C-alpha cells in the first residue's frame, strides 16, 4: 500500500477516535484535555500535515484535503460540545444557587426615640409654645461658670451638693447642672430681656441607686426682664405642668435653698397616680419632686451683665428623666443609660 493510501485510512481512524473520545467528555476540564490531545500541536491529525512531503505526488492533494476535512470535523464537534458543556455548567450553577423567594424576609430593627429624648422634646415643645427659645450650652464647663459665677465660691459648703468629674485640665469639669448656661445666655443677650430653655446632659459624682445616676438630663428655664416676679415663675411652672399632665394636676413650691436663687423653692407635683392621697409611687406623701427653682440672685444677674436694680428674673431646673419616670412608671433611673434594648423597645 502506498504511503498516501495508508494515511487516508489512518485519517478515518483519527476522526472516528476523536469523535468517540469527545462523546465521553462531560466538563470544561475534560474538554480542554481533549482539545490538546486531538487538535493540539502533537495531535495525530496535525502530524499528518508535516508528513505530506513524504506522500506521492498524485495523492498529496487528496491527503491534504482529507486531513483538513478531519481537522474541521473535529473543530466543529469541539465547538458544539463546548456550548453543551457550558449550558450544563450553567444549569448546575442555577440549581445550586437557587433562590427560595418564598422565605419570609428579615425584619429590620427599627430605631426609636429614647424616653429621655421624648420627655425633653415634650418639655421643649411646650415651653417653645410659651415663648421660650432653646439655648445650647457646653457640657464641659469651667468651675468658674459652674460654681463661682453662680454665687458658689470655692470652699462654700454648697459645693458638696454638686460633686463632679474633673478633667486633667485644672478648673475644667463636667457641668453638674445646666445653670452655668444661665450666665452664658445672659452674657450673650444683656441688656435685652430673655426667655430661654437650656436642655442637656449633666454629670455628678454620685453613689448611684434607683433614683440617682452619675449622668442625667436637665432643662433649665430662665426669664430675665424688668419686673419679672415670683408669680411669673409659679404661673410658668403651673402652665407647663398642665400642658404635660392635664388641667387637674396641682403644683406646690416648697421653700428651699440654692446659692444662685433667692428666694428658692423645690417644685413638687401632685402625684397623678393617686391624686395626692398617697401611694407607692409618691411613697405615701402625695407629692413628687420634679426640680428646683427661684428668683435669680442679684449677684448672678450682675455676673450675667444685668443691672439688678432694673432687672429681675426667674430660673428653674427640671429633670426630664424624673418626669419620664412618672409618666411611664419607670422605677429605676439606672435603666435610662443601661442600654438594655428590652427596656428601650417599650417606648
Ligand atoms: N441647678 C439646680 C440643681 O441642679 C436646680 C435649679 C435651677 C435651682 C435653677 C434653681 C434654679 O440642683
mmCIF file of C-alpha atoms and ligand atoms in Angstrom:
data_model
loop_
_atom_site.group_PDB
_atom_site.id
_atom_site.type_symbol
_atom_site.label_atom_id
_atom_site.label_comp_id
_atom_site.label_asym_id
_atom_site.label_seq_id
_atom_site.Cartn_x
_atom_site.Cartn_y
_atom_site.Cartn_z
ATOM 1 C CA UNK A 1 0.000 0.000 0.000
ATOM 2 C CA UNK A 2 1.258 3.457 -0.786
ATOM 3 C CA UNK A 3 2.075 5.968 1.924
ATOM 4 C CA UNK A 4 -0.837 8.155 0.691
ATOM 5 C CA UNK A 5 -3.446 5.434 0.958
ATOM 6 C CA UNK A 6 -2.130 4.397 4.343
ATOM 7 C CA UNK A 7 -2.521 7.950 5.632
ATOM 8 C CA UNK A 8 -6.031 8.222 4.186
ATOM 9 C CA UNK A 9 -7.075 5.104 6.156
ATOM 10 C CA UNK A 10 -5.312 6.460 9.211
ATOM 11 C CA UNK A 11 -7.258 9.710 8.911
ATOM 12 C CA UNK A 12 -10.563 7.792 9.042
ATOM 13 C CA UNK A 13 -9.409 6.249 12.328
ATOM 14 C CA UNK A 14 -8.202 9.612 13.694
ATOM 15 C CA UNK A 15 -11.604 11.142 13.048
ATOM 16 C CA UNK A 16 -13.519 8.181 14.492
ATOM 17 C CA UNK A 17 -11.367 8.001 17.664
ATOM 18 C CA UNK A 18 -11.583 11.775 18.132
ATOM 19 C CA UNK A 19 -15.371 11.824 17.929
ATOM 20 C CA UNK A 20 -15.627 8.757 20.142
ATOM 21 C CA UNK A 21 -13.424 10.322 22.815
ATOM 22 C CA UNK A 22 -15.368 13.571 22.606
ATOM 23 C CA UNK A 23 -18.627 11.750 23.319
ATOM 24 C CA UNK A 24 -17.453 10.872 26.818
ATOM 25 C CA UNK A 25 -16.449 14.464 27.703
ATOM 26 C CA UNK A 26 -18.643 15.951 30.465
ATOM 27 C CA UNK A 27 -16.966 19.107 31.699
ATOM 28 C CA UNK A 28 -14.714 22.027 30.888
ATOM 29 C CA UNK A 29 -11.518 20.355 32.142
ATOM 30 C CA UNK A 30 -12.053 17.171 30.112
ATOM 31 C CA UNK A 31 -12.838 19.306 27.076
ATOM 32 C CA UNK A 32 -9.543 21.170 27.396
ATOM 33 C CA UNK A 33 -7.661 17.879 27.677
ATOM 34 C CA UNK A 34 -9.454 16.524 24.617
ATOM 35 C CA UNK A 35 -8.579 19.661 22.645
ATOM 36 C CA UNK A 36 -4.867 19.286 23.441
ATOM 37 C CA UNK A 37 -4.911 15.578 22.568
ATOM 38 C CA UNK A 38 -6.923 15.785 19.358
ATOM 39 C CA UNK A 39 -6.286 19.256 17.919
ATOM 40 C CA UNK A 40 -3.075 20.289 19.696
ATOM 41 C CA UNK A 41 0.310 20.655 18.005
ATOM 42 C CA UNK A 42 1.243 16.999 18.517
ATOM 43 C CA UNK A 43 -2.245 15.655 17.747
ATOM 44 C CA UNK A 44 -2.355 12.850 15.106
ATOM 45 C CA UNK A 45 -4.208 14.957 12.528
ATOM 46 C CA UNK A 46 -1.653 17.789 12.883
ATOM 47 C CA UNK A 47 1.223 15.390 12.350
ATOM 48 C CA UNK A 48 -0.295 14.337 9.041
ATOM 49 C CA UNK A 49 0.397 17.819 7.696
ATOM 50 C CA UNK A 50 4.097 17.529 8.478
ATOM 51 C CA UNK A 51 4.205 14.125 6.739
ATOM 52 C CA UNK A 52 2.662 15.437 3.480
ATOM 53 C CA UNK A 53 6.101 15.770 1.918
ATOM 54 C CA UNK A 54 6.564 12.005 2.006
ATOM 55 C CA UNK A 55 3.262 11.346 0.189
ATOM 56 C CA UNK A 56 3.483 10.545 -3.531
ATOM 57 C CA UNK A 57 2.611 13.491 -5.709
ATOM 58 C CA UNK A 58 -0.633 12.083 -7.141
ATOM 59 C CA UNK A 59 -2.229 11.540 -3.735
ATOM 60 C CA UNK A 60 -0.749 14.533 -1.923
ATOM 61 C CA UNK A 61 -3.688 16.870 -2.758
ATOM 62 C CA UNK A 62 -6.268 14.320 -1.706
ATOM 63 C CA UNK A 63 -4.494 13.524 1.569
ATOM 64 C CA UNK A 64 -4.083 17.215 2.354
ATOM 65 C CA UNK A 65 -7.760 17.847 1.648
ATOM 66 C CA UNK A 66 -8.867 14.910 3.773
ATOM 67 C CA UNK A 67 -6.619 15.970 6.661
ATOM 68 C CA UNK A 68 -8.147 19.435 6.546
ATOM 69 C CA UNK A 69 -11.590 17.903 6.485
ATOM 70 C CA UNK A 70 -10.858 15.752 9.564
ATOM 71 C CA UNK A 71 -9.482 18.780 11.354
ATOM 72 C CA UNK A 72 -12.643 20.757 10.528
ATOM 73 C CA UNK A 73 -14.938 17.914 11.597
ATOM 74 C CA UNK A 74 -13.111 17.704 14.929
ATOM 75 C CA UNK A 75 -13.185 21.502 15.346
ATOM 76 C CA UNK A 76 -16.920 21.665 14.607
ATOM 77 C CA UNK A 77 -17.579 18.816 17.063
ATOM 78 C CA UNK A 78 -15.473 20.658 19.648
ATOM 79 C CA UNK A 79 -17.477 23.882 19.209
ATOM 80 C CA UNK A 80 -20.751 22.028 19.571
ATOM 81 C CA UNK A 81 -19.552 20.148 22.645
ATOM 82 C CA UNK A 82 -18.223 23.379 24.125
ATOM 83 C CA UNK A 83 -21.654 25.028 24.088
ATOM 84 C CA UNK A 84 -23.236 21.869 25.532
ATOM 85 C CA UNK A 85 -20.713 21.777 28.379
ATOM 86 C CA UNK A 86 -21.260 25.497 29.131
ATOM 87 C CA UNK A 87 -25.024 25.112 29.160
ATOM 88 C CA UNK A 88 -24.757 22.125 31.502
ATOM 89 C CA UNK A 89 -22.447 24.073 33.820
ATOM 90 C CA UNK A 90 -24.908 26.974 33.904
ATOM 91 C CA UNK A 91 -27.762 24.562 34.664
ATOM 92 C CA UNK A 92 -25.783 23.133 37.580
ATOM 93 C CA UNK A 93 -24.991 26.583 38.966
ATOM 94 C CA UNK A 94 -28.572 27.733 38.688
ATOM 95 C CA UNK A 95 -29.755 24.629 40.511
ATOM 96 C CA UNK A 96 -27.138 25.038 43.246
ATOM 97 C CA UNK A 97 -27.747 28.767 43.778
ATOM 98 C CA UNK A 98 -31.486 28.598 43.582
ATOM 99 C CA UNK A 99 -33.242 31.449 45.444
ATOM 100 C CA UNK A 100 -36.184 30.438 47.550
ATOM 101 C CA UNK A 101 -38.365 33.507 47.112
ATOM 102 C CA UNK A 102 -40.964 32.073 49.478
ATOM 103 C CA UNK A 103 -38.649 32.595 52.523
ATOM 104 C CA UNK A 104 -40.009 35.333 54.774
ATOM 105 C CA UNK A 105 -37.856 38.490 54.706
ATOM 106 C CA UNK A 106 -35.646 39.524 57.611
ATOM 107 C CA UNK A 107 -37.287 42.248 59.664
ATOM 108 C CA UNK A 108 -35.027 45.254 60.201
ATOM 109 C CA UNK A 109 -34.727 46.603 63.742
ATOM 110 C CA UNK A 110 -36.488 49.922 63.946
ATOM 111 C CA UNK A 111 -34.823 52.690 65.908
ATOM 112 C CA UNK A 112 -36.936 54.840 68.177
ATOM 113 C CA UNK A 113 -36.535 57.815 70.442
ATOM 114 C CA UNK A 114 -35.085 57.321 73.903
ATOM 115 C CA UNK A 115 -37.557 58.011 76.754
ATOM 116 C CA UNK A 116 -35.340 60.897 77.955
ATOM 117 C CA UNK A 117 -35.462 62.406 74.475
ATOM 118 C CA UNK A 118 -39.244 62.006 74.406
ATOM 119 C CA UNK A 119 -39.588 63.818 77.739
ATOM 120 C CA UNK A 120 -37.041 66.509 76.720
ATOM 121 C CA UNK A 121 -38.847 67.069 73.420
ATOM 122 C CA UNK A 122 -42.193 67.422 75.133
ATOM 123 C CA UNK A 123 -40.864 69.898 77.686
ATOM 124 C CA UNK A 124 -39.103 71.940 74.993
ATOM 125 C CA UNK A 125 -42.137 71.875 72.687
ATOM 126 C CA UNK A 126 -44.473 73.171 75.395
ATOM 127 C CA UNK A 127 -42.062 75.824 76.609
ATOM 128 C CA UNK A 128 -41.454 76.768 72.980
ATOM 129 C CA UNK A 129 -45.169 77.492 72.619
ATOM 130 C CA UNK A 130 -44.865 79.644 75.748
ATOM 131 C CA UNK A 131 -42.197 81.773 74.050
ATOM 132 C CA UNK A 132 -39.003 80.164 75.338
ATOM 133 C CA UNK A 133 -36.079 79.794 72.946
ATOM 134 C CA UNK A 134 -33.619 76.891 73.109
ATOM 135 C CA UNK A 135 -30.083 77.885 74.075
ATOM 136 C CA UNK A 136 -27.220 75.372 73.792
ATOM 137 C CA UNK A 137 -24.562 75.437 76.462
ATOM 138 C CA UNK A 138 -21.469 73.190 76.759
ATOM 139 C CA UNK A 139 -21.343 70.021 78.874
ATOM 140 C CA UNK A 140 -17.635 70.524 79.563
ATOM 141 C CA UNK A 141 -17.571 73.632 81.699
ATOM 142 C CA UNK A 142 -15.205 75.743 83.738
ATOM 143 C CA UNK A 143 -15.516 75.747 87.523
ATOM 144 C CA UNK A 144 -15.958 79.482 87.166
ATOM 145 C CA UNK A 145 -19.234 79.123 85.249
ATOM 146 C CA UNK A 146 -20.438 76.012 87.085
ATOM 147 C CA UNK A 147 -19.795 77.476 90.549
ATOM 148 C CA UNK A 148 -18.178 80.910 91.082
ATOM 149 C CA UNK A 149 -20.379 82.958 88.742
ATOM 150 C CA UNK A 150 -23.411 81.212 90.242
ATOM 151 C CA UNK A 151 -22.524 82.566 93.648
ATOM 152 C CA UNK A 152 -20.894 79.351 94.881
ATOM 153 C CA UNK A 153 -17.326 80.306 95.893
ATOM 154 C CA UNK A 154 -14.626 77.672 96.329
ATOM 155 C CA UNK A 155 -14.849 76.008 99.756
ATOM 156 C CA UNK A 156 -18.506 77.037 100.090
ATOM 157 C CA UNK A 157 -20.317 74.080 101.711
ATOM 158 C CA UNK A 158 -22.927 74.200 98.919
ATOM 159 C CA UNK A 159 -20.294 72.691 96.610
ATOM 160 C CA UNK A 160 -20.889 69.407 98.408
ATOM 161 C CA UNK A 161 -24.303 69.309 96.716
ATOM 162 C CA UNK A 162 -22.580 69.086 93.339
ATOM 163 C CA UNK A 163 -19.512 66.873 93.418
ATOM 164 C CA UNK A 164 -18.463 66.189 89.848
ATOM 165 C CA UNK A 165 -15.977 64.713 87.358
ATOM 166 C CA UNK A 166 -12.772 66.645 86.860
ATOM 167 C CA UNK A 167 -10.697 66.713 83.678
ATOM 168 C CA UNK A 168 -6.902 66.650 83.555
ATOM 169 C CA UNK A 169 -7.069 70.387 82.876
ATOM 170 C CA UNK A 170 -7.296 72.318 86.166
ATOM 171 C CA UNK A 171 -10.569 74.214 86.544
ATOM 172 C CA UNK A 172 -12.285 72.275 83.715
ATOM 173 C CA UNK A 173 -15.085 69.934 84.779
ATOM 174 C CA UNK A 174 -18.202 68.209 83.514
ATOM 175 C CA UNK A 175 -21.077 70.512 84.453
ATOM 176 C CA UNK A 176 -23.158 69.395 87.413
ATOM 177 C CA UNK A 177 -26.246 71.287 86.281
ATOM 178 C CA UNK A 178 -27.495 73.330 83.335
ATOM 179 C CA UNK A 179 -27.399 76.508 85.479
ATOM 180 C CA UNK A 180 -23.959 77.696 84.173
ATOM 181 C CA UNK A 181 -25.810 78.181 80.868
ATOM 182 C CA UNK A 182 -27.775 80.949 82.622
ATOM 183 C CA UNK A 183 -24.610 83.052 82.721
ATOM 184 C CA UNK A 184 -23.792 82.292 79.071
ATOM 185 C CA UNK A 185 -27.331 83.090 77.890
ATOM 186 C CA UNK A 186 -27.417 86.330 79.914
ATOM 187 C CA UNK A 187 -23.955 87.499 78.842
ATOM 188 C CA UNK A 188 -24.831 86.897 75.200
ATOM 189 C CA UNK A 189 -28.069 88.903 75.402
ATOM 190 C CA UNK A 190 -27.801 91.536 78.159
ATOM 191 C CA UNK A 191 -29.423 94.024 78.451
ATOM 192 C CA UNK A 192 -32.232 92.582 76.269
ATOM 193 C CA UNK A 193 -34.998 90.706 78.122
ATOM 194 C CA UNK A 194 -34.694 86.932 77.587
ATOM 195 C CA UNK A 195 -36.841 83.846 77.920
ATOM 196 C CA UNK A 196 -34.797 80.709 77.309
ATOM 197 C CA UNK A 197 -34.567 76.980 77.905
ATOM 198 C CA UNK A 198 -31.269 75.147 78.190
ATOM 199 C CA UNK A 199 -31.645 71.393 77.766
ATOM 200 C CA UNK A 200 -28.819 68.908 78.070
ATOM 201 C CA UNK A 201 -26.802 66.320 79.930
ATOM 202 C CA UNK A 202 -25.320 66.993 83.360
ATOM 203 C CA UNK A 203 -22.907 64.913 85.458
ATOM 204 C CA UNK A 204 -22.436 64.196 89.131
ATOM 205 C CA UNK A 205 -20.048 62.079 91.067
ATOM 206 C CA UNK A 206 -22.642 60.067 92.968
ATOM 207 C CA UNK A 207 -23.261 56.775 94.635
ATOM 208 C CA UNK A 208 -25.825 55.507 92.105
ATOM 209 C CA UNK A 209 -29.105 53.946 93.178
ATOM 210 C CA UNK A 210 -32.689 53.656 91.908
ATOM 211 C CA UNK A 211 -33.131 57.424 91.935
ATOM 212 C CA UNK A 212 -29.536 58.656 91.482
ATOM 213 C CA UNK A 213 -27.356 58.430 88.392
ATOM 214 C CA UNK A 214 -23.979 59.967 87.579
ATOM 215 C CA UNK A 215 -25.403 61.423 84.364
ATOM 216 C CA UNK A 216 -28.861 62.714 83.532
ATOM 217 C CA UNK A 217 -30.602 65.484 81.628
ATOM 218 C CA UNK A 218 -31.855 68.792 82.875
ATOM 219 C CA UNK A 219 -33.882 71.550 81.302
ATOM 220 C CA UNK A 220 -33.066 74.967 82.676
ATOM 221 C CA UNK A 221 -35.654 77.734 82.330
ATOM 222 C CA UNK A 222 -34.593 81.333 82.563
ATOM 223 C CA UNK A 223 -36.533 84.556 82.110
ATOM 224 C CA UNK A 224 -34.960 87.972 82.694
ATOM 225 C CA UNK A 225 -36.656 91.325 82.201
ATOM 226 C CA UNK A 226 -37.922 94.387 84.002
ATOM 227 C CA UNK A 227 -40.460 93.473 86.693
ATOM 228 C CA UNK A 228 -40.451 89.666 86.483
ATOM 229 C CA UNK A 229 -41.952 88.222 89.673
ATOM 230 C CA UNK A 230 -42.207 85.018 91.628
ATOM 231 C CA UNK A 231 -45.801 84.884 90.361
ATOM 232 C CA UNK A 232 -44.475 84.646 86.790
ATOM 233 C CA UNK A 233 -42.292 81.735 87.883
ATOM 234 C CA UNK A 234 -45.162 79.891 89.537
ATOM 235 C CA UNK A 235 -47.518 80.584 86.613
ATOM 236 C CA UNK A 236 -44.982 79.306 84.092
ATOM 237 C CA UNK A 237 -44.345 76.096 86.047
ATOM 238 C CA UNK A 238 -48.064 75.522 86.530
ATOM 239 C CA UNK A 239 -48.851 76.137 82.887
ATOM 240 C CA UNK A 240 -46.120 73.670 81.866
ATOM 241 C CA UNK A 241 -47.419 71.012 84.292
ATOM 242 C CA UNK A 242 -50.967 71.410 82.984
ATOM 243 C CA UNK A 243 -49.808 71.131 79.384
ATOM 244 C CA UNK A 244 -47.870 67.967 80.181
ATOM 245 C CA UNK A 245 -50.029 66.209 82.784
ATOM 246 C CA UNK A 246 -53.503 67.642 82.288
ATOM 247 C CA UNK A 247 -55.515 70.545 83.744
ATOM 248 C CA UNK A 248 -56.199 68.880 87.084
ATOM 249 C CA UNK A 249 -52.642 68.385 88.324
ATOM 250 C CA UNK A 250 -51.534 70.613 91.189
ATOM 251 C CA UNK A 251 -48.114 72.188 91.739
ATOM 252 C CA UNK A 252 -46.525 73.089 95.047
ATOM 253 C CA UNK A 253 -43.450 75.238 95.610
ATOM 254 C CA UNK A 254 -41.652 74.218 98.790
ATOM 255 C CA UNK A 255 -39.098 76.661 100.275
ATOM 256 C CA UNK A 256 -35.540 75.510 99.719
ATOM 257 C CA UNK A 257 -32.017 76.802 99.218
ATOM 258 C CA UNK A 258 -29.862 77.374 96.147
ATOM 259 C CA UNK A 259 -26.932 79.824 96.222
ATOM 260 C CA UNK A 260 -27.895 81.294 92.837
ATOM 261 C CA UNK A 261 -31.591 81.992 93.545
ATOM 262 C CA UNK A 262 -33.308 83.977 96.297
ATOM 263 C CA UNK A 263 -35.909 83.028 97.323
ATOM 264 C CA UNK A 264 -35.553 79.390 96.244
ATOM 265 C CA UNK A 265 -38.000 76.508 96.086
ATOM 266 C CA UNK A 266 -38.329 72.860 95.204
ATOM 267 C CA UNK A 267 -41.028 72.115 92.631
ATOM 268 C CA UNK A 268 -43.410 69.360 93.728
ATOM 269 C CA UNK A 269 -46.143 67.976 91.549
ATOM 270 C CA UNK A 270 -49.239 66.361 92.983
ATOM 271 C CA UNK A 271 -48.962 62.617 92.405
ATOM 272 C CA UNK A 272 -51.179 61.937 89.428
ATOM 273 C CA UNK A 273 -51.282 58.225 90.182
ATOM 274 C CA UNK A 274 -53.199 58.591 93.457
ATOM 275 C CA UNK A 275 -54.364 62.183 93.041
ATOM 276 C CA UNK A 276 -52.425 63.246 96.134
ATOM 277 C CA UNK A 277 -53.825 60.635 98.505
ATOM 278 C CA UNK A 278 -50.508 58.835 98.886
ATOM 279 C CA UNK A 279 -49.340 55.686 97.078
ATOM 280 C CA UNK A 280 -46.216 53.612 96.339
ATOM 281 C CA UNK A 281 -45.012 55.946 93.577
ATOM 282 C CA UNK A 282 -45.051 59.073 95.773
ATOM 283 C CA UNK A 283 -44.027 56.976 98.786
ATOM 284 C CA UNK A 284 -47.191 57.960 100.647
ATOM 285 C CA UNK A 285 -46.527 61.701 100.512
ATOM 286 C CA UNK A 286 -48.927 62.605 97.731
ATOM 287 C CA UNK A 287 -46.304 64.853 96.049
ATOM 288 C CA UNK A 288 -43.428 64.222 93.647
ATOM 289 C CA UNK A 289 -40.322 66.411 93.335
ATOM 290 C CA UNK A 290 -39.538 67.360 89.705
ATOM 291 C CA UNK A 291 -36.993 70.188 90.028
ATOM 292 C CA UNK A 292 -35.710 73.306 91.734
ATOM 293 C CA UNK A 293 -36.386 76.989 91.065
ATOM 294 C CA UNK A 294 -36.195 80.540 92.377
ATOM 295 C CA UNK A 295 -35.706 84.206 91.603
ATOM 296 C CA UNK A 296 -32.249 84.780 90.112
ATOM 297 C CA UNK A 297 -29.896 86.103 92.799
ATOM 298 C CA UNK A 298 -28.856 89.770 92.250
ATOM 299 C CA UNK A 299 -25.186 88.749 92.201
ATOM 300 C CA UNK A 300 -25.897 86.226 89.434
ATOM 301 C CA UNK A 301 -27.890 88.801 87.432
ATOM 302 C CA UNK A 302 -24.923 91.132 87.727
ATOM 303 C CA UNK A 303 -22.499 88.377 86.673
ATOM 304 C CA UNK A 304 -24.740 87.886 83.626
ATOM 305 C CA UNK A 305 -24.500 91.585 82.740
ATOM 306 C CA UNK A 306 -27.889 92.809 84.000
ATOM 307 C CA UNK A 307 -28.359 95.644 86.478
ATOM 308 C CA UNK A 308 -30.252 94.037 89.380
ATOM 309 C CA UNK A 309 -31.912 97.347 90.241
ATOM 310 C CA UNK A 310 -33.515 97.439 86.771
ATOM 311 C CA UNK A 311 -33.977 93.756 86.025
ATOM 312 C CA UNK A 312 -35.261 90.684 87.768
ATOM 313 C CA UNK A 313 -35.640 87.141 86.602
ATOM 314 C CA UNK A 314 -36.560 83.610 87.490
ATOM 315 C CA UNK A 315 -34.824 80.307 86.858
ATOM 316 C CA UNK A 316 -35.824 76.681 87.244
ATOM 317 C CA UNK A 317 -34.162 73.336 86.628
ATOM 318 C CA UNK A 318 -36.321 70.363 85.692
ATOM 319 C CA UNK A 319 -35.311 66.705 85.460
ATOM 320 C CA UNK A 320 -36.713 65.133 82.266
ATOM 321 C CA UNK A 321 -35.833 61.617 83.499
ATOM 322 C CA UNK A 322 -37.790 62.257 86.702
ATOM 323 C CA UNK A 323 -40.709 63.366 84.560
ATOM 324 C CA UNK A 324 -40.339 60.347 82.246
ATOM 325 C CA UNK A 325 -40.214 58.068 85.306
ATOM 326 C CA UNK A 326 -43.530 59.490 86.499
ATOM 327 C CA UNK A 327 -45.094 59.412 83.086
ATOM 328 C CA UNK A 328 -44.051 55.869 82.150
ATOM 329 C CA UNK A 329 -43.862 54.402 85.684
ATOM 330 C CA UNK A 330 -40.143 53.647 85.435
ATOM 331 C CA UNK A 331 -38.877 52.522 88.812
ATOM 332 C CA UNK A 332 -35.097 52.741 88.405
ATOM 333 C CA UNK A 333 -33.273 55.742 86.894
ATOM 334 C CA UNK A 334 -30.305 53.500 86.007
ATOM 335 C CA UNK A 335 -32.421 51.914 83.265
ATOM 336 C CA UNK A 336 -32.088 55.094 81.178
ATOM 337 C CA UNK A 337 -28.381 54.613 80.430
ATOM 338 C CA UNK A 338 -28.205 50.848 80.948
ATOM 339 C CA UNK A 339 -28.509 50.236 77.175
ATOM 340 C CA UNK A 340 -30.916 47.349 77.608
ATOM 341 C CA UNK A 341 -32.963 47.112 74.400
ATOM 342 C CA UNK A 342 -35.740 45.260 76.248
ATOM 343 C CA UNK A 343 -36.252 48.484 78.183
ATOM 344 C CA UNK A 344 -35.710 50.872 75.272
ATOM 345 C CA UNK A 345 -38.028 48.954 72.940
ATOM 346 C CA UNK A 346 -41.002 49.803 75.106
ATOM 347 C CA UNK A 347 -41.125 53.444 74.082
HETATM 348 N N1 LIG B 1 -29.306 73.811 89.230
HETATM 349 C C1 LIG B 1 -30.115 73.304 90.320
HETATM 350 C C2 LIG B 1 -29.750 71.820 90.534
HETATM 351 O O1 LIG B 1 -29.269 71.201 89.634
HETATM 352 C C3 LIG B 1 -31.580 73.431 90.013
HETATM 353 C C4 LIG B 1 -32.016 74.856 89.934
HETATM 354 C C5 LIG B 1 -32.029 75.516 88.711
HETATM 355 C C6 LIG B 1 -32.429 75.561 91.058
HETATM 356 C C7 LIG B 1 -32.435 76.822 88.610
HETATM 357 C C8 LIG B 1 -32.834 76.841 90.959
HETATM 358 C C9 LIG B 1 -32.843 77.487 89.764
HETATM 359 O O2 LIG B 1 -29.948 71.287 91.586
#
